[in-house]
mmCIF file of C-alpha atoms and ligand atoms in Angstrom:
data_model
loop_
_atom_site.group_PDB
_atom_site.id
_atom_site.type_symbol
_atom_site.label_atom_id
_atom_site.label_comp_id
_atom_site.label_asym_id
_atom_site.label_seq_id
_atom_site.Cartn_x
_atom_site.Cartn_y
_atom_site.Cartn_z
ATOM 1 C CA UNK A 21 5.885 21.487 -4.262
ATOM 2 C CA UNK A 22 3.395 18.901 -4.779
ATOM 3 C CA UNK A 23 0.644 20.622 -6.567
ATOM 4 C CA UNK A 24 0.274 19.064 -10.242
ATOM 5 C CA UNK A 25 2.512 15.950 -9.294
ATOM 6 C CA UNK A 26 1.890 12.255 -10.484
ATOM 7 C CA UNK A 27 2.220 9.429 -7.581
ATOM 8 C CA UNK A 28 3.252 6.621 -9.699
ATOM 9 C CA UNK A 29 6.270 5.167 -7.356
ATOM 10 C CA UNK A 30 7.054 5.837 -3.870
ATOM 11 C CA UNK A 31 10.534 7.312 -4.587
ATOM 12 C CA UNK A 32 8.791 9.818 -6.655
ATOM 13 C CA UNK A 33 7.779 12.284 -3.327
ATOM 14 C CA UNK A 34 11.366 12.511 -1.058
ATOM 15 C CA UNK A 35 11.712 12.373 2.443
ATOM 16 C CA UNK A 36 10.631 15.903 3.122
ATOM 17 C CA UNK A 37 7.666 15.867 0.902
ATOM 18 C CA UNK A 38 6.698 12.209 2.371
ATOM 19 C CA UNK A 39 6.612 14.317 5.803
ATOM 20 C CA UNK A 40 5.042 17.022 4.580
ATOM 21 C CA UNK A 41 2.078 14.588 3.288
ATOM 22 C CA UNK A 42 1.865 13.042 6.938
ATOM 23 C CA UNK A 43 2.184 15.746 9.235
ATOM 24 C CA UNK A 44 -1.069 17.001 7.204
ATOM 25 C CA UNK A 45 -2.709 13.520 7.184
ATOM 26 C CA UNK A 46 -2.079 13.669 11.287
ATOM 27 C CA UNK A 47 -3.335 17.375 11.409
ATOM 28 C CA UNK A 48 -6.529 15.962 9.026
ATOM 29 C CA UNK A 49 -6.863 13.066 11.590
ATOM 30 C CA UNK A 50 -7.119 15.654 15.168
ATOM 31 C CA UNK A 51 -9.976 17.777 13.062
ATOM 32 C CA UNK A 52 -11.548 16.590 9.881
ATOM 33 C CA UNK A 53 -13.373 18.747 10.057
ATOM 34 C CA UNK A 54 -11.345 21.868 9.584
ATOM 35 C CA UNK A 55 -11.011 20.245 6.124
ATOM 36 C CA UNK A 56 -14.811 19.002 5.208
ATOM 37 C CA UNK A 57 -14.939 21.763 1.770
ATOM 38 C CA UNK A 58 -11.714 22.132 1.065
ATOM 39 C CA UNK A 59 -12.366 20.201 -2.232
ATOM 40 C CA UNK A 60 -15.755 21.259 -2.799
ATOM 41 C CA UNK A 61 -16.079 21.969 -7.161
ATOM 42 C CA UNK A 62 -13.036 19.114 -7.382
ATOM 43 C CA UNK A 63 -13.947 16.056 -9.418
ATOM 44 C CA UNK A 64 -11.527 12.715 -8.464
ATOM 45 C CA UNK A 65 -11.816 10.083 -11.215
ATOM 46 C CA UNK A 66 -11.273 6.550 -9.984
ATOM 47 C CA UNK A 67 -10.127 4.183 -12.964
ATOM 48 C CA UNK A 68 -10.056 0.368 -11.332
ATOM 49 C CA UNK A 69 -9.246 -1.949 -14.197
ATOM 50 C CA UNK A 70 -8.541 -4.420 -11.175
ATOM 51 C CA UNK A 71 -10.655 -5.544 -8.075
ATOM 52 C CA UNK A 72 -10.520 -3.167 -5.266
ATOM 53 C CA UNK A 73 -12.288 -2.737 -1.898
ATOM 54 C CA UNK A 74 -10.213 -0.341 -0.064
ATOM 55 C CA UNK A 75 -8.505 1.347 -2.021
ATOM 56 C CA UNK A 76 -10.923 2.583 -4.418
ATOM 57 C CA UNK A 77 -13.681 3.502 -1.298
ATOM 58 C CA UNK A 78 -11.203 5.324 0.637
ATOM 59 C CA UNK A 79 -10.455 7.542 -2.276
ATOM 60 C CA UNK A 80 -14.193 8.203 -2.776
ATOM 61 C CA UNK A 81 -14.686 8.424 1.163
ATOM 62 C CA UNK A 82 -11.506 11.086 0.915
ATOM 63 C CA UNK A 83 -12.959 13.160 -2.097
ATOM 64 C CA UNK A 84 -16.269 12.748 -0.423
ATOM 65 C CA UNK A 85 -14.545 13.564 3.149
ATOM 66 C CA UNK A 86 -13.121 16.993 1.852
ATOM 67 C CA UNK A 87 -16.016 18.276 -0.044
ATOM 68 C CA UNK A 88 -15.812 16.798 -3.531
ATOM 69 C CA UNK A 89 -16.926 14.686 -5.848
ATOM 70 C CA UNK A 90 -15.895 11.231 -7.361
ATOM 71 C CA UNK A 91 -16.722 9.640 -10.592
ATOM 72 C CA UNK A 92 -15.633 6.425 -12.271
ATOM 73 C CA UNK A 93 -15.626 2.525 -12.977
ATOM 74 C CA UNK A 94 -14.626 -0.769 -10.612
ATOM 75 C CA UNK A 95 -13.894 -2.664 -13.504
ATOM 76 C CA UNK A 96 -12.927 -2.645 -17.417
ATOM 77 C CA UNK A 97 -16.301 -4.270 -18.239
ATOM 78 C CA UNK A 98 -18.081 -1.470 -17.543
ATOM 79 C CA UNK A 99 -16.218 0.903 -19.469
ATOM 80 C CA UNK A 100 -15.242 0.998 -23.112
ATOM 81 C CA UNK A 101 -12.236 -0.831 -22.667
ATOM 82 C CA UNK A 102 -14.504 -3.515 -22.903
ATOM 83 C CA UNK A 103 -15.112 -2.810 -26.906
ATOM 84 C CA UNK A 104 -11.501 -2.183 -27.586
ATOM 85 C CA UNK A 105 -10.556 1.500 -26.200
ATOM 86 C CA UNK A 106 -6.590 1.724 -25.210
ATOM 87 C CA UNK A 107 -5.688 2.862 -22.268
ATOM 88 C CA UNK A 108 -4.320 6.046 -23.532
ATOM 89 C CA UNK A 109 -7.729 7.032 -24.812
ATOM 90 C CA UNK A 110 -9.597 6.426 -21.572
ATOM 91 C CA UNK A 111 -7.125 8.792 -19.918
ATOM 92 C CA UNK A 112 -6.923 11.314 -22.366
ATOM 93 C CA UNK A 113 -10.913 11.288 -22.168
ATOM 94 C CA UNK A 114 -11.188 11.328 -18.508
ATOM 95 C CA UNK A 115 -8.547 13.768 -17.572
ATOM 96 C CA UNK A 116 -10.933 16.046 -19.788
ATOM 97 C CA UNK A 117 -13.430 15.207 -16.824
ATOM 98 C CA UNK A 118 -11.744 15.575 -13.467
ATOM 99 C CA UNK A 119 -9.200 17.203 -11.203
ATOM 100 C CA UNK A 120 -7.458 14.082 -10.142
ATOM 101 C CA UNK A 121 -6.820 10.548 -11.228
ATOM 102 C CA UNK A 122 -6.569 7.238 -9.186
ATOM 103 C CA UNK A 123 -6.057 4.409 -11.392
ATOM 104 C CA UNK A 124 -5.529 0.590 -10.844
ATOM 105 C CA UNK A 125 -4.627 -1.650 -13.346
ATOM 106 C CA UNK A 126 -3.038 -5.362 -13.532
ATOM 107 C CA UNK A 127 -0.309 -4.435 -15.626
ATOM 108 C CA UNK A 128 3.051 -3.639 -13.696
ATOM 109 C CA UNK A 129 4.199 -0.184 -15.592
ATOM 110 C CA UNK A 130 0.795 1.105 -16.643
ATOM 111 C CA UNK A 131 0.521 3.802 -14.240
ATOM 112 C CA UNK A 132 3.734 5.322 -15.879
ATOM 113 C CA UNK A 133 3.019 4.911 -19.071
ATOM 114 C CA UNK A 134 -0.417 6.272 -18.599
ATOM 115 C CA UNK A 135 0.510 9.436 -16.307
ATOM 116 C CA UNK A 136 1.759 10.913 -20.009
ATOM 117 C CA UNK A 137 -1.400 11.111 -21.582
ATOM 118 C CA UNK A 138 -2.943 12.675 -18.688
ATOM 119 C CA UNK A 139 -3.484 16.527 -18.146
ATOM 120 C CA UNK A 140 -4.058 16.406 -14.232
ATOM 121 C CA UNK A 141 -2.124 14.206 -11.667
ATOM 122 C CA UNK A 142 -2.538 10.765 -11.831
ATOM 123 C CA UNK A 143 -2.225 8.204 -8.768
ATOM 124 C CA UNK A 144 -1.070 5.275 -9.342
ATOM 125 C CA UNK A 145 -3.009 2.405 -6.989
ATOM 126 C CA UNK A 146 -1.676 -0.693 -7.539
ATOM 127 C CA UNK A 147 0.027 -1.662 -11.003
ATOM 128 C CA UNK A 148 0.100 -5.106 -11.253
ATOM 129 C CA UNK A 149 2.738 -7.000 -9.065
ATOM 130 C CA UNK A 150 4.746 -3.572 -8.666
ATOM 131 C CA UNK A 151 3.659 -0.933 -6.587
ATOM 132 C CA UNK A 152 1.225 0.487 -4.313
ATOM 133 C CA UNK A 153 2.244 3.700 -3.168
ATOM 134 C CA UNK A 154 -0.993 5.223 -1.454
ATOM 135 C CA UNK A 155 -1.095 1.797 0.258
ATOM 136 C CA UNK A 156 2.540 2.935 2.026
ATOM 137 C CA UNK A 157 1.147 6.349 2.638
ATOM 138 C CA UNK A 158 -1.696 4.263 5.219
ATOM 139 C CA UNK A 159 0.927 2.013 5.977
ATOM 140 C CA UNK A 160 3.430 5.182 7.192
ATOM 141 C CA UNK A 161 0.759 6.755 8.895
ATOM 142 C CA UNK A 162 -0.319 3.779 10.797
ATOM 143 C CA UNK A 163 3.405 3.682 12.052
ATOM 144 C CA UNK A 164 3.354 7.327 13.055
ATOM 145 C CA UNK A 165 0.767 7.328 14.823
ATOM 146 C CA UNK A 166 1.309 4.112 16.694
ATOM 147 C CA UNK A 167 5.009 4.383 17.081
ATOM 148 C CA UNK A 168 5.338 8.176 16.544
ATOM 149 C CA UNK A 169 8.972 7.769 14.359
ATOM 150 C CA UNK A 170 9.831 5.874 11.578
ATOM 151 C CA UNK A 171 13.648 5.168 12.184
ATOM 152 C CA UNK A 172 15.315 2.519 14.731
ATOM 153 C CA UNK A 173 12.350 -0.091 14.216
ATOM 154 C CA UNK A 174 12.610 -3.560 13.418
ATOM 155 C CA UNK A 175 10.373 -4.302 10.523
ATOM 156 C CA UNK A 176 9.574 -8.408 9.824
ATOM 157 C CA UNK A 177 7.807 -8.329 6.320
ATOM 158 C CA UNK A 178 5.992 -11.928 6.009
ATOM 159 C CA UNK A 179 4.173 -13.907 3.479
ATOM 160 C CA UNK A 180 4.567 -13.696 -0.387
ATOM 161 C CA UNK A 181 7.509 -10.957 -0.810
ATOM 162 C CA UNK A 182 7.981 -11.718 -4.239
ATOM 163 C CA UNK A 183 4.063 -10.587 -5.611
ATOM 164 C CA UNK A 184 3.496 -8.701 -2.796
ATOM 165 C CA UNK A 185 3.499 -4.671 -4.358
ATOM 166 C CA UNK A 186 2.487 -3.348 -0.974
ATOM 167 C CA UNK A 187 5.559 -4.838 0.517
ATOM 168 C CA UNK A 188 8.144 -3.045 -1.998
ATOM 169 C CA UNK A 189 6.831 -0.047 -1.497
ATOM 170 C CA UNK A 190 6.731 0.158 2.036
ATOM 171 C CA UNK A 191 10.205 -1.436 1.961
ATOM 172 C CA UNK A 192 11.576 1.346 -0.280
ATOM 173 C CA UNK A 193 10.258 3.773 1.940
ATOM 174 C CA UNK A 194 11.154 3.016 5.279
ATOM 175 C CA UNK A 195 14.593 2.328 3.890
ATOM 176 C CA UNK A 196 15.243 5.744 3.739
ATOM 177 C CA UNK A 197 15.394 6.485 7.414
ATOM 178 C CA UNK A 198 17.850 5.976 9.482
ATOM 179 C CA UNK A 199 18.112 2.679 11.349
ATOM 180 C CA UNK A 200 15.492 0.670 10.689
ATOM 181 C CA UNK A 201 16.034 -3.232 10.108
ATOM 182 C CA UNK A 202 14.314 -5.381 7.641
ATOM 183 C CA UNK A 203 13.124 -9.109 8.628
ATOM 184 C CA UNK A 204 11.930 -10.861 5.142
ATOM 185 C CA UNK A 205 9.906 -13.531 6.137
ATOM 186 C CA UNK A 206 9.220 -16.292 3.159
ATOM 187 C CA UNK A 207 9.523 -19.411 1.538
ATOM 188 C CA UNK A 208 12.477 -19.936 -1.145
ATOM 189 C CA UNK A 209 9.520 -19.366 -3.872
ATOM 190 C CA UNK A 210 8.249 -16.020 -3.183
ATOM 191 C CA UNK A 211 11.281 -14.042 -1.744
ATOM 192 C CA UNK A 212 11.619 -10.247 -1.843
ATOM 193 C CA UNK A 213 12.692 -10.002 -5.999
ATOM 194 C CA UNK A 214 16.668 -9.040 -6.207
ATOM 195 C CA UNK A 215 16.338 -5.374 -6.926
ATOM 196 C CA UNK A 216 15.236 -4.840 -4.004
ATOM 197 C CA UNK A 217 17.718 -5.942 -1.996
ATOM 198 C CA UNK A 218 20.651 -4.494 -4.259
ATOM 199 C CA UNK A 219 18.499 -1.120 -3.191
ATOM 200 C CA UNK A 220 18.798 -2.268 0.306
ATOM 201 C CA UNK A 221 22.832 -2.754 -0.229
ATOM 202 C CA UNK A 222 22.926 0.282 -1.917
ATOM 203 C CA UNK A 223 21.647 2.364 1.021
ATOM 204 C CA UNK A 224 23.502 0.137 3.506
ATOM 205 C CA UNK A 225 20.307 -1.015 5.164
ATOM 206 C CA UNK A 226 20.529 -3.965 7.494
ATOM 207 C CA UNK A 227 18.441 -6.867 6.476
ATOM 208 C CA UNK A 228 17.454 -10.348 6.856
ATOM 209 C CA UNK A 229 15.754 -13.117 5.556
ATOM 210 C CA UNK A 230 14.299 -15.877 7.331
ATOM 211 C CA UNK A 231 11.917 -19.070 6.839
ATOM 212 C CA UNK A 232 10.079 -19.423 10.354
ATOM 213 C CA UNK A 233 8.046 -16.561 11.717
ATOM 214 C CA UNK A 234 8.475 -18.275 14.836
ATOM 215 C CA UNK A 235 12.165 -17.873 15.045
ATOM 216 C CA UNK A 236 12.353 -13.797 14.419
ATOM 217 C CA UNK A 237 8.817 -13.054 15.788
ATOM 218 C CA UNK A 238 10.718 -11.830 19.238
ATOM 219 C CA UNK A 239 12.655 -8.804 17.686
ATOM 220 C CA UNK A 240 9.583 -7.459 15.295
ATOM 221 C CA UNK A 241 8.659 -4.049 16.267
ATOM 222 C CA UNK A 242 6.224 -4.153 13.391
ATOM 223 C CA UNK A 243 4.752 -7.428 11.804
ATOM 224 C CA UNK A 244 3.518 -7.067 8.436
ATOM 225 C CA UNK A 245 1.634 -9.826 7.300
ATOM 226 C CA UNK A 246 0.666 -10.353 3.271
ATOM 227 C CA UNK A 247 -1.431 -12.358 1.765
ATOM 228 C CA UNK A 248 -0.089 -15.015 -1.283
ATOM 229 C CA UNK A 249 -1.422 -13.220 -4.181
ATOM 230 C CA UNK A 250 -3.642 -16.025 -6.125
ATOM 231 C CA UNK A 251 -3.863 -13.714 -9.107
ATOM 232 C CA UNK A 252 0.083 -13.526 -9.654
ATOM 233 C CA UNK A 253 -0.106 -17.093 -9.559
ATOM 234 C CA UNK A 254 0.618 -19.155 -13.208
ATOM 235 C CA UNK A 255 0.101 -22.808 -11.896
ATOM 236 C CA UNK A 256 -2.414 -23.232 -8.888
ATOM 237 C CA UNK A 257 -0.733 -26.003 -7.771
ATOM 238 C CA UNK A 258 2.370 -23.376 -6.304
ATOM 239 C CA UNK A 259 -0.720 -21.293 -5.053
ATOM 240 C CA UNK A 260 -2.028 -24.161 -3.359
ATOM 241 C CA UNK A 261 1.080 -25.712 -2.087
ATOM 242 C CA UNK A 262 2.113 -22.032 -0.658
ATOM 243 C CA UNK A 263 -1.266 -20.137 0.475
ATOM 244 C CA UNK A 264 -1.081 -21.478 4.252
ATOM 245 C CA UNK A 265 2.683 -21.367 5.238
ATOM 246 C CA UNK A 266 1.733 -18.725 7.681
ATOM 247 C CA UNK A 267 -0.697 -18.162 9.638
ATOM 248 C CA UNK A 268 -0.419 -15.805 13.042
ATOM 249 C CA UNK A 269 -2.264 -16.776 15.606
ATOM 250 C CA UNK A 270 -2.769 -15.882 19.689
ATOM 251 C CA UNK A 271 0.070 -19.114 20.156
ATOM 252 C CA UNK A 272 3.036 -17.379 17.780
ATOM 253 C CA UNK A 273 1.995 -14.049 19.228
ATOM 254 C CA UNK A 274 3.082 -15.213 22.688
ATOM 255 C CA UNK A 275 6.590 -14.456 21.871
ATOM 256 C CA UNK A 276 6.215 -11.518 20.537
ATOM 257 C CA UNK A 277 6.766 -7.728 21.865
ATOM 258 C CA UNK A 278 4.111 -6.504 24.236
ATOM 259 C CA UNK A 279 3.771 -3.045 21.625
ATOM 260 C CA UNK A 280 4.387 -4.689 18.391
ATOM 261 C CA UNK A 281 2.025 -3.454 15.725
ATOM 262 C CA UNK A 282 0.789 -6.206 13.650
ATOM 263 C CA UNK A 283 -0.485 -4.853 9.990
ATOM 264 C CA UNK A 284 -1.719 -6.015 7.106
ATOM 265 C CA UNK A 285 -2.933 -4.040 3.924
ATOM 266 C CA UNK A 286 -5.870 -6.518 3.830
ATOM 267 C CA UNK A 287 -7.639 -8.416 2.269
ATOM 268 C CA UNK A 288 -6.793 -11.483 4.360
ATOM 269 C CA UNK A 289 -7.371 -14.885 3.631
ATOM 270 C CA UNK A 290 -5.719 -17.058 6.301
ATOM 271 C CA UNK A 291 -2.451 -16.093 7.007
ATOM 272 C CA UNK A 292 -4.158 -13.849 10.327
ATOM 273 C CA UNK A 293 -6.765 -16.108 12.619
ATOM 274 C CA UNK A 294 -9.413 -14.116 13.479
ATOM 275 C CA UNK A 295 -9.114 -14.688 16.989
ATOM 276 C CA UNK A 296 -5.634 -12.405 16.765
ATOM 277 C CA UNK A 297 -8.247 -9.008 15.701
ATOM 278 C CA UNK A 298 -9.172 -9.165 19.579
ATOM 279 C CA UNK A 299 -5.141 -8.639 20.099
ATOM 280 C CA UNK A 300 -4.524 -4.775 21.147
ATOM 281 C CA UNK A 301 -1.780 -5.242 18.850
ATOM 282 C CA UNK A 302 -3.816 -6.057 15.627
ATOM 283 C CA UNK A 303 -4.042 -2.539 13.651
ATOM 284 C CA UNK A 304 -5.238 -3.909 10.517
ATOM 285 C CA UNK A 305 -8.523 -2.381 10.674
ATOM 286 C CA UNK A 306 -7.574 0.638 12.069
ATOM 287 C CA UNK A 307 -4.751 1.005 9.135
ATOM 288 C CA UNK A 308 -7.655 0.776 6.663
ATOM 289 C CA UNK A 309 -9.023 3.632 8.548
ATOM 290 C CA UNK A 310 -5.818 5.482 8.220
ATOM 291 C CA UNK A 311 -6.052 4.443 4.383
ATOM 292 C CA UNK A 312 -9.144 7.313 4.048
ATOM 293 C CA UNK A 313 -7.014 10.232 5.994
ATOM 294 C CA UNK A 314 -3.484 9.739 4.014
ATOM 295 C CA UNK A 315 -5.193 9.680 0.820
ATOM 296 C CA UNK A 316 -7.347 13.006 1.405
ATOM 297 C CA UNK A 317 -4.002 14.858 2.603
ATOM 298 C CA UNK A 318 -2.737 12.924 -0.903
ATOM 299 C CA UNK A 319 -5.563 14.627 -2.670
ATOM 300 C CA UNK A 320 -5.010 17.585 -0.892
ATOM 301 C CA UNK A 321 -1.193 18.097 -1.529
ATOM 302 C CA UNK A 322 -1.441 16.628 -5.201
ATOM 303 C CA UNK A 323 -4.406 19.604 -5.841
ATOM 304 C CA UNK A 324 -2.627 22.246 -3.730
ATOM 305 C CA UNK A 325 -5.927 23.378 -2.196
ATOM 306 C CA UNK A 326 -4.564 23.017 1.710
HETATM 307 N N1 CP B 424 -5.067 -2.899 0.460
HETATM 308 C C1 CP B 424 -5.683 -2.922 -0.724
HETATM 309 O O1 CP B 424 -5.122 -2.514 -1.764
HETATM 310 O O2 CP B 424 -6.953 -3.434 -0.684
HETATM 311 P P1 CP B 424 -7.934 -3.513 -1.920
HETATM 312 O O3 CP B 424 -7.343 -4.491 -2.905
HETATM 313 O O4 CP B 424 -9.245 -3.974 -1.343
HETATM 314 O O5 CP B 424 -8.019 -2.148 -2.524
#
């Protein structure tokens, strides 16, 4: 049962409810419009104490998308954070206000620690360098529907690993299918962090990690590419020295499978020319579409109006 439920990591929903979630997002996908009032009276509050394109206007596209209604702030300026409010407070206030909570903030942890003082279900989407779990909901969806399972793949993760929060969560969740191998692609600097792969161990998942995208590019049933996170960054020289290491282009893509799926939770910078968008196998954009239809099933589930 979903109804009433915070999203604040991706192991909080299990395998069967992480189903559940995308069997409705593919059902939402075939007819949208079988679910254009299902949230009509329901308020979504979107609290973005961080910079946000996607996410934030695919949860207001979703609300909007099923009926509802969306209120809320893009930044801390424009709220009363700015003149000293704690976090607490602002949720406390705006629970009080809406149905539904999606809340981004740079600190890894505050998502959790400020899903207690809320009285309806908060999302958590992004906290800091941790996780992004509604970003994994696109990112499984995308998979589904472009390689209809999510076991037995060859996943190549590439970029910065360490920073990266859409990376462990996707990770964590495709490591509990069956069969599926991991390819970490990154410099020494910004590998996947340790817990990770003592999860990984754990669970007996086969993994590898590897410096040259040209070497493993071959096996990759999925490519996702990151981008280095600037704002993680404490000295710019590492940013600088790091931000281009990889960059796919139409020349590394010649090795690789004629039906890999290349994604990337976007924005990009450089690490994807923009000659590869052209590729059939570039789903980047089309992910961000996905990104509207799992979070409305999200909404959906979370406010048990189906
Ligand atoms: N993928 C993602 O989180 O994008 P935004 O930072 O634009 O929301």
């Amino acid at each position: 049962m979903l109804k009433g439920r915070n999203l604040i990591n991706t192991d909080d929903f299990s395998v069967e409810e992480i189903d559940e979630i995308m069997a409705l997002a593919q059902d939402i996908n075939k007819s949208p419009e079988n679910f254009s009032n299902s949230c009509r009276g329901k308020i979504l509050g979107t609290l973005f104490f961080e910079p946000s394109t996607r996410t934030r206007l695919s949860f207001e596209s979703a609300i909007h998308r099923l009926g509802g209604d969306c209120i809320g702030f893009s930044e801390s300026q424009s709220s009363s954070t700015s003149k000293g409010e704690s976090l607490a407070d602002t949720i406390k206030t705006v629970s009080n206000y809406v149905d539904v909570i999606a809340m981004r903030h740079p600190k890894e942890g505050s998502s959790n620690w400020g899903s207690h003082y809320s009285s309806v279900p908060l999302i958590n989407s992004g906290d800091g360098g941790h996780q992004h779990p509604t970003q994994t909901l696109t990112d499984m969806l995308t998979i589904k529907e472009s390689k209809g399972k999510f076991s037995g793949l060859t996943i190549g993760f590439c970029g910065d690993l360490k920073f990266g929060r859409t990376v462990h969560s996707l990770t964590k969740a495709m490591s509990n299918y069956d069969d599926n191998h991991f390819v970490f692609i990154s410099p020494e600097e910004l590998q996947i962090p340790e817990y990770l792969k003592i999860e990984l161990d754990n669970k007996k998942c086969s993994y590898e990690e590897a410096k040259k995208l040209e070497k493993v590019i071959g096996q990759l049933d999925i490519l996702y590419m990151t981008r280095v996170q600037k704002e993680r960054f404490f000295n710019e020289a590492d940013y600088i020295r790091l931000k281009d290491r990889y960059i796919l282009d139409n020349r590394k893509l010649k090795d690789a499978k004629s039906d890999l799926v290349i994604l990337h939770p976007l924005p990009r910078v450089n690490e994807i020319a923009v000659e590869v968008d052209d590729d059939p196998r570039a789903m980047y954009f089309e992910q961000a579409r996905y990104g509207v239809i799992a979070r409305m099933a999200l909404i959906l589930k979370l406010l048990g109006v189906e």
